[in-house]
């Protein structure tokens, strides 16, 4: 699975977003260490704080299946499901990534299309973060 394919998996999954309140649709495709891919969408709730982001949906599906090693995540989104700009992960999702990923290794792909994306590491998006090592 290359980067373009991972981005395409996120784009293909975007119609599954459940966002009747914000109407901002987000989708993510998470590449695991074993090559498997887990997708996720944002799932909103009438009680707004119960909403979960696309990135965490993907991580929680994968972790539920026993996955613990991750290589990269592709993220896309936009108003009414139309991608017009790069969609960056929120702070809570960055912290969930920090729990399971090596900050200097894990790649985050913010995509408008398979050919138009920005790539950064978790270290760049969450510098000097708090992680499992701090509790050893
Ligand atoms: N959202 C995500 O799913 N991921 C992000 O990276 C940013 C925000 C969702 C949460 C909410 O359903 C909607 O986008 C508007 O904030």
PDB file of C-alpha atoms and ligand atoms in Angstrom:
ATOM      1  CA  UNK A   1       0.000   0.000   0.000  1.00  0.00           C
ATOM      2  CA  UNK A   2       1.635   3.249  -1.103  1.00  0.00           C
ATOM      3  CA  UNK A   3       0.725   6.781  -0.037  1.00  0.00           C
ATOM      4  CA  UNK A   4      -1.543   7.401  -2.996  1.00  0.00           C
ATOM      5  CA  UNK A   5      -3.532   4.248  -2.244  1.00  0.00           C
ATOM      6  CA  UNK A   6      -3.852   5.145   1.424  1.00  0.00           C
ATOM      7  CA  UNK A   7      -5.173   8.579   0.489  1.00  0.00           C
ATOM      8  CA  UNK A   8      -7.606   7.021  -1.985  1.00  0.00           C
ATOM      9  CA  UNK A   9      -8.888   4.714   0.777  1.00  0.00           C
ATOM     10  CA  UNK A  10      -9.621   7.770   2.941  1.00  0.00           C
ATOM     11  CA  UNK A  11     -11.368   9.558   0.065  1.00  0.00           C
ATOM     12  CA  UNK A  12     -13.452   6.484  -0.798  1.00  0.00           C
ATOM     13  CA  UNK A  13     -14.595   6.274   2.816  1.00  0.00           C
ATOM     14  CA  UNK A  14     -15.631   9.942   3.096  1.00  0.00           C
ATOM     15  CA  UNK A  15     -19.330   9.298   2.236  1.00  0.00           C
ATOM     16  CA  UNK A  16     -19.610   7.297   5.462  1.00  0.00           C
ATOM     17  CA  UNK A  17     -19.066  10.383   7.628  1.00  0.00           C
ATOM     18  CA  UNK A  18     -21.963  11.034   9.986  1.00  0.00           C
ATOM     19  CA  UNK A  19     -21.977  14.780  10.499  1.00  0.00           C
ATOM     20  CA  UNK A  20     -25.553  16.100  10.488  1.00  0.00           C
ATOM     21  CA  UNK A  21     -24.714  18.954  12.895  1.00  0.00           C
ATOM     22  CA  UNK A  22     -21.493  20.505  11.647  1.00  0.00           C
ATOM     23  CA  UNK A  23     -21.895  19.139   8.090  1.00  0.00           C
ATOM     24  CA  UNK A  24     -18.105  18.939   8.079  1.00  0.00           C
ATOM     25  CA  UNK A  25     -17.239  15.448   6.842  1.00  0.00           C
ATOM     26  CA  UNK A  26     -13.895  13.841   7.705  1.00  0.00           C
ATOM     27  CA  UNK A  27     -12.389  10.493   6.783  1.00  0.00           C
ATOM     28  CA  UNK A  28      -9.130   8.780   7.706  1.00  0.00           C
ATOM     29  CA  UNK A  29      -7.274   5.678   6.524  1.00  0.00           C
ATOM     30  CA  UNK A  30      -4.760   4.209   8.966  1.00  0.00           C
ATOM     31  CA  UNK A  31      -1.927   1.984   7.752  1.00  0.00           C
ATOM     32  CA  UNK A  32      -0.863  -0.612  10.328  1.00  0.00           C
ATOM     33  CA  UNK A  33       2.574  -2.166  10.709  1.00  0.00           C
ATOM     34  CA  UNK A  34       1.322  -5.423   9.210  1.00  0.00           C
ATOM     35  CA  UNK A  35       0.054  -3.676   6.079  1.00  0.00           C
ATOM     36  CA  UNK A  36      -3.626  -3.720   6.977  1.00  0.00           C
ATOM     37  CA  UNK A  37      -5.692  -0.536   6.614  1.00  0.00           C
ATOM     38  CA  UNK A  38      -8.435   0.720   8.901  1.00  0.00           C
ATOM     39  CA  UNK A  39     -10.728   3.521   7.869  1.00  0.00           C
ATOM     40  CA  UNK A  40     -12.686   5.854  10.129  1.00  0.00           C
ATOM     41  CA  UNK A  41     -15.109   8.751   9.848  1.00  0.00           C
ATOM     42  CA  UNK A  42     -16.312  11.409  12.219  1.00  0.00           C
ATOM     43  CA  UNK A  43     -19.453  10.306  14.040  1.00  0.00           C
ATOM     44  CA  UNK A  44     -21.371  13.203  15.533  1.00  0.00           C
ATOM     45  CA  UNK A  45     -24.004  13.121  18.249  1.00  0.00           C
ATOM     46  CA  UNK A  46     -26.972  15.273  19.244  1.00  0.00           C
ATOM     47  CA  UNK A  47     -25.135  15.662  22.545  1.00  0.00           C
ATOM     48  CA  UNK A  48     -22.226  17.370  20.766  1.00  0.00           C
ATOM     49  CA  UNK A  49     -19.298  16.351  23.034  1.00  0.00           C
ATOM     50  CA  UNK A  50     -20.083  12.685  22.385  1.00  0.00           C
ATOM     51  CA  UNK A  51     -18.783  13.176  18.826  1.00  0.00           C
ATOM     52  CA  UNK A  52     -15.740  11.185  17.793  1.00  0.00           C
ATOM     53  CA  UNK A  53     -13.313  12.298  15.077  1.00  0.00           C
ATOM     54  CA  UNK A  54     -12.432  10.264  12.007  1.00  0.00           C
ATOM     55  CA  UNK A  55      -8.850   9.692  13.140  1.00  0.00           C
ATOM     56  CA  UNK A  56      -9.864   8.254  16.491  1.00  0.00           C
ATOM     57  CA  UNK A  57     -12.546   6.111  14.846  1.00  0.00           C
ATOM     58  CA  UNK A  58      -9.838   4.531  12.701  1.00  0.00           C
ATOM     59  CA  UNK A  59      -7.432   4.055  15.623  1.00  0.00           C
ATOM     60  CA  UNK A  60     -10.061   2.554  17.895  1.00  0.00           C
ATOM     61  CA  UNK A  61     -11.208   0.081  15.250  1.00  0.00           C
ATOM     62  CA  UNK A  62      -7.610  -1.020  14.717  1.00  0.00           C
ATOM     63  CA  UNK A  63      -6.718  -1.234  18.404  1.00  0.00           C
ATOM     64  CA  UNK A  64      -9.904  -3.243  19.001  1.00  0.00           C
ATOM     65  CA  UNK A  65      -8.624  -5.726  16.446  1.00  0.00           C
ATOM     66  CA  UNK A  66      -5.327  -6.048  18.296  1.00  0.00           C
ATOM     67  CA  UNK A  67      -3.218  -3.767  16.110  1.00  0.00           C
ATOM     68  CA  UNK A  68      -0.479  -1.924  17.974  1.00  0.00           C
ATOM     69  CA  UNK A  69       1.956  -0.785  15.287  1.00  0.00           C
ATOM     70  CA  UNK A  70       1.172   2.000  12.882  1.00  0.00           C
ATOM     71  CA  UNK A  71       2.960   3.551   9.940  1.00  0.00           C
ATOM     72  CA  UNK A  72       0.818   6.381   8.606  1.00  0.00           C
ATOM     73  CA  UNK A  73      -2.613   7.949   8.470  1.00  0.00           C
ATOM     74  CA  UNK A  74      -4.246   9.763   5.555  1.00  0.00           C
ATOM     75  CA  UNK A  75      -6.884  12.364   6.407  1.00  0.00           C
ATOM     76  CA  UNK A  76      -9.304  14.251   4.197  1.00  0.00           C
ATOM     77  CA  UNK A  77     -12.449  16.240   4.742  1.00  0.00           C
ATOM     78  CA  UNK A  78     -14.518  19.282   3.986  1.00  0.00           C
ATOM     79  CA  UNK A  79     -17.883  20.978   4.265  1.00  0.00           C
ATOM     80  CA  UNK A  80     -20.699  18.715   3.003  1.00  0.00           C
ATOM     81  CA  UNK A  81     -18.066  16.173   2.037  1.00  0.00           C
ATOM     82  CA  UNK A  82     -16.390  18.403  -0.552  1.00  0.00           C
ATOM     83  CA  UNK A  83     -12.622  18.513  -0.109  1.00  0.00           C
ATOM     84  CA  UNK A  84     -11.340  22.036  -0.692  1.00  0.00           C
ATOM     85  CA  UNK A  85      -8.497  22.286   1.805  1.00  0.00           C
ATOM     86  CA  UNK A  86      -6.149  20.244   3.975  1.00  0.00           C
ATOM     87  CA  UNK A  87      -7.788  18.896   7.142  1.00  0.00           C
ATOM     88  CA  UNK A  88      -5.433  18.697  10.133  1.00  0.00           C
ATOM     89  CA  UNK A  89      -6.088  16.431  13.137  1.00  0.00           C
ATOM     90  CA  UNK A  90      -7.375  18.001  16.330  1.00  0.00           C
ATOM     91  CA  UNK A  91      -5.319  18.024  19.510  1.00  0.00           C
ATOM     92  CA  UNK A  92      -7.132  15.076  21.057  1.00  0.00           C
ATOM     93  CA  UNK A  93      -6.490  12.917  17.986  1.00  0.00           C
ATOM     94  CA  UNK A  94      -2.805  13.904  17.993  1.00  0.00           C
ATOM     95  CA  UNK A  95      -2.632  12.742  21.610  1.00  0.00           C
ATOM     96  CA  UNK A  96      -4.247   9.383  20.729  1.00  0.00           C
ATOM     97  CA  UNK A  97      -1.664   8.961  17.960  1.00  0.00           C
ATOM     98  CA  UNK A  98       1.043   9.704  20.535  1.00  0.00           C
ATOM     99  CA  UNK A  99      -0.134   6.744  22.601  1.00  0.00           C
ATOM    100  CA  UNK A 100       0.506   4.213  19.849  1.00  0.00           C
ATOM    101  CA  UNK A 101       2.991   5.759  17.405  1.00  0.00           C
ATOM    102  CA  UNK A 102       6.643   6.698  17.293  1.00  0.00           C
ATOM    103  CA  UNK A 103       6.563  10.510  16.918  1.00  0.00           C
ATOM    104  CA  UNK A 104       9.500  10.722  14.522  1.00  0.00           C
ATOM    105  CA  UNK A 105       8.385   7.749  12.458  1.00  0.00           C
ATOM    106  CA  UNK A 106       4.597   8.032  12.129  1.00  0.00           C
ATOM    107  CA  UNK A 107       3.519   9.875   8.964  1.00  0.00           C
ATOM    108  CA  UNK A 108       0.413  12.064   8.723  1.00  0.00           C
ATOM    109  CA  UNK A 109      -0.834  12.741   5.199  1.00  0.00           C
ATOM    110  CA  UNK A 110      -3.212  15.681   4.864  1.00  0.00           C
ATOM    111  CA  UNK A 111      -4.800  15.156   1.490  1.00  0.00           C
ATOM    112  CA  UNK A 112      -6.851  17.028  -1.047  1.00  0.00           C
ATOM    113  CA  UNK A 113      -6.331  14.244  -3.589  1.00  0.00           C
ATOM    114  CA  UNK A 114      -3.874  11.357  -4.106  1.00  0.00           C
ATOM    115  CA  UNK A 115      -1.611  13.795  -5.926  1.00  0.00           C
ATOM    116  CA  UNK A 116      -2.077  16.813  -3.697  1.00  0.00           C
ATOM    117  CA  UNK A 117      -1.142  16.216  -0.097  1.00  0.00           C
ATOM    118  CA  UNK A 118       1.091  17.457   2.701  1.00  0.00           C
ATOM    119  CA  UNK A 119       3.140  14.985   4.685  1.00  0.00           C
ATOM    120  CA  UNK A 120       4.430  15.505   8.210  1.00  0.00           C
ATOM    121  CA  UNK A 121       5.504  13.468  11.191  1.00  0.00           C
ATOM    122  CA  UNK A 122       3.661  13.231  14.480  1.00  0.00           C
ATOM    123  CA  UNK A 123       6.700  14.915  16.040  1.00  0.00           C
ATOM    124  CA  UNK A 124       6.047  17.948  13.850  1.00  0.00           C
ATOM    125  CA  UNK A 125       2.359  18.090  14.781  1.00  0.00           C
ATOM    126  CA  UNK A 126       2.813  17.284  18.462  1.00  0.00           C
ATOM    127  CA  UNK A 127       6.257  18.418  19.580  1.00  0.00           C
ATOM    128  CA  UNK A 128       7.435  17.680  23.113  1.00  0.00           C
ATOM    129  CA  UNK A 129       4.316  15.573  23.744  1.00  0.00           C
ATOM    130  CA  UNK A 130       3.382  13.517  26.774  1.00  0.00           C
ATOM    131  CA  UNK A 131       3.376   9.784  26.091  1.00  0.00           C
ATOM    132  CA  UNK A 132       3.601   6.303  27.597  1.00  0.00           C
ATOM    133  CA  UNK A 133       7.327   6.703  28.327  1.00  0.00           C
ATOM    134  CA  UNK A 134       6.579   9.484  30.779  1.00  0.00           C
ATOM    135  CA  UNK A 135       4.835   7.016  33.066  1.00  0.00           C
ATOM    136  CA  UNK A 136       7.656   4.455  33.192  1.00  0.00           C
TER     137      UNK A 136
HETATM  138  N1  LIG B   1     -13.206  16.426  12.912  1.00  0.00           N
HETATM  139  C1  LIG B   1     -12.586  15.249  12.642  1.00  0.00           C
HETATM  140  O1  LIG B   1     -13.239  14.204  12.504  1.00  0.00           O
HETATM  141  N2  LIG B   1     -11.241  15.233  12.540  1.00  0.00           N
HETATM  142  C2  LIG B   1     -10.462  16.337  12.572  1.00  0.00           C
HETATM  143  O2  LIG B   1      -9.266  16.232  12.399  1.00  0.00           O
HETATM  144  C3  LIG B   1     -11.060  17.654  12.813  1.00  0.00           C
HETATM  145  C4  LIG B   1     -12.503  17.662  13.141  1.00  0.00           C
HETATM  146  C5  LIG B   1     -14.667  16.448  12.974  1.00  0.00           C
HETATM  147  C6  LIG B   1     -15.271  16.580  14.330  1.00  0.00           C
HETATM  148  C7  LIG B   1     -16.624  17.163  13.992  1.00  0.00           C
HETATM  149  O3  LIG B   1     -17.527  16.105  13.682  1.00  0.00           O
HETATM  150  C8  LIG B   1     -16.390  17.971  12.740  1.00  0.00           C
HETATM  151  O4  LIG B   1     -15.157  17.533  12.227  1.00  0.00           O
HETATM  152  C9  LIG B   1     -16.354  19.474  12.973  1.00  0.00           C
HETATM  153  O5  LIG B   1     -15.482  19.781  14.005  1.00  0.00           O
END
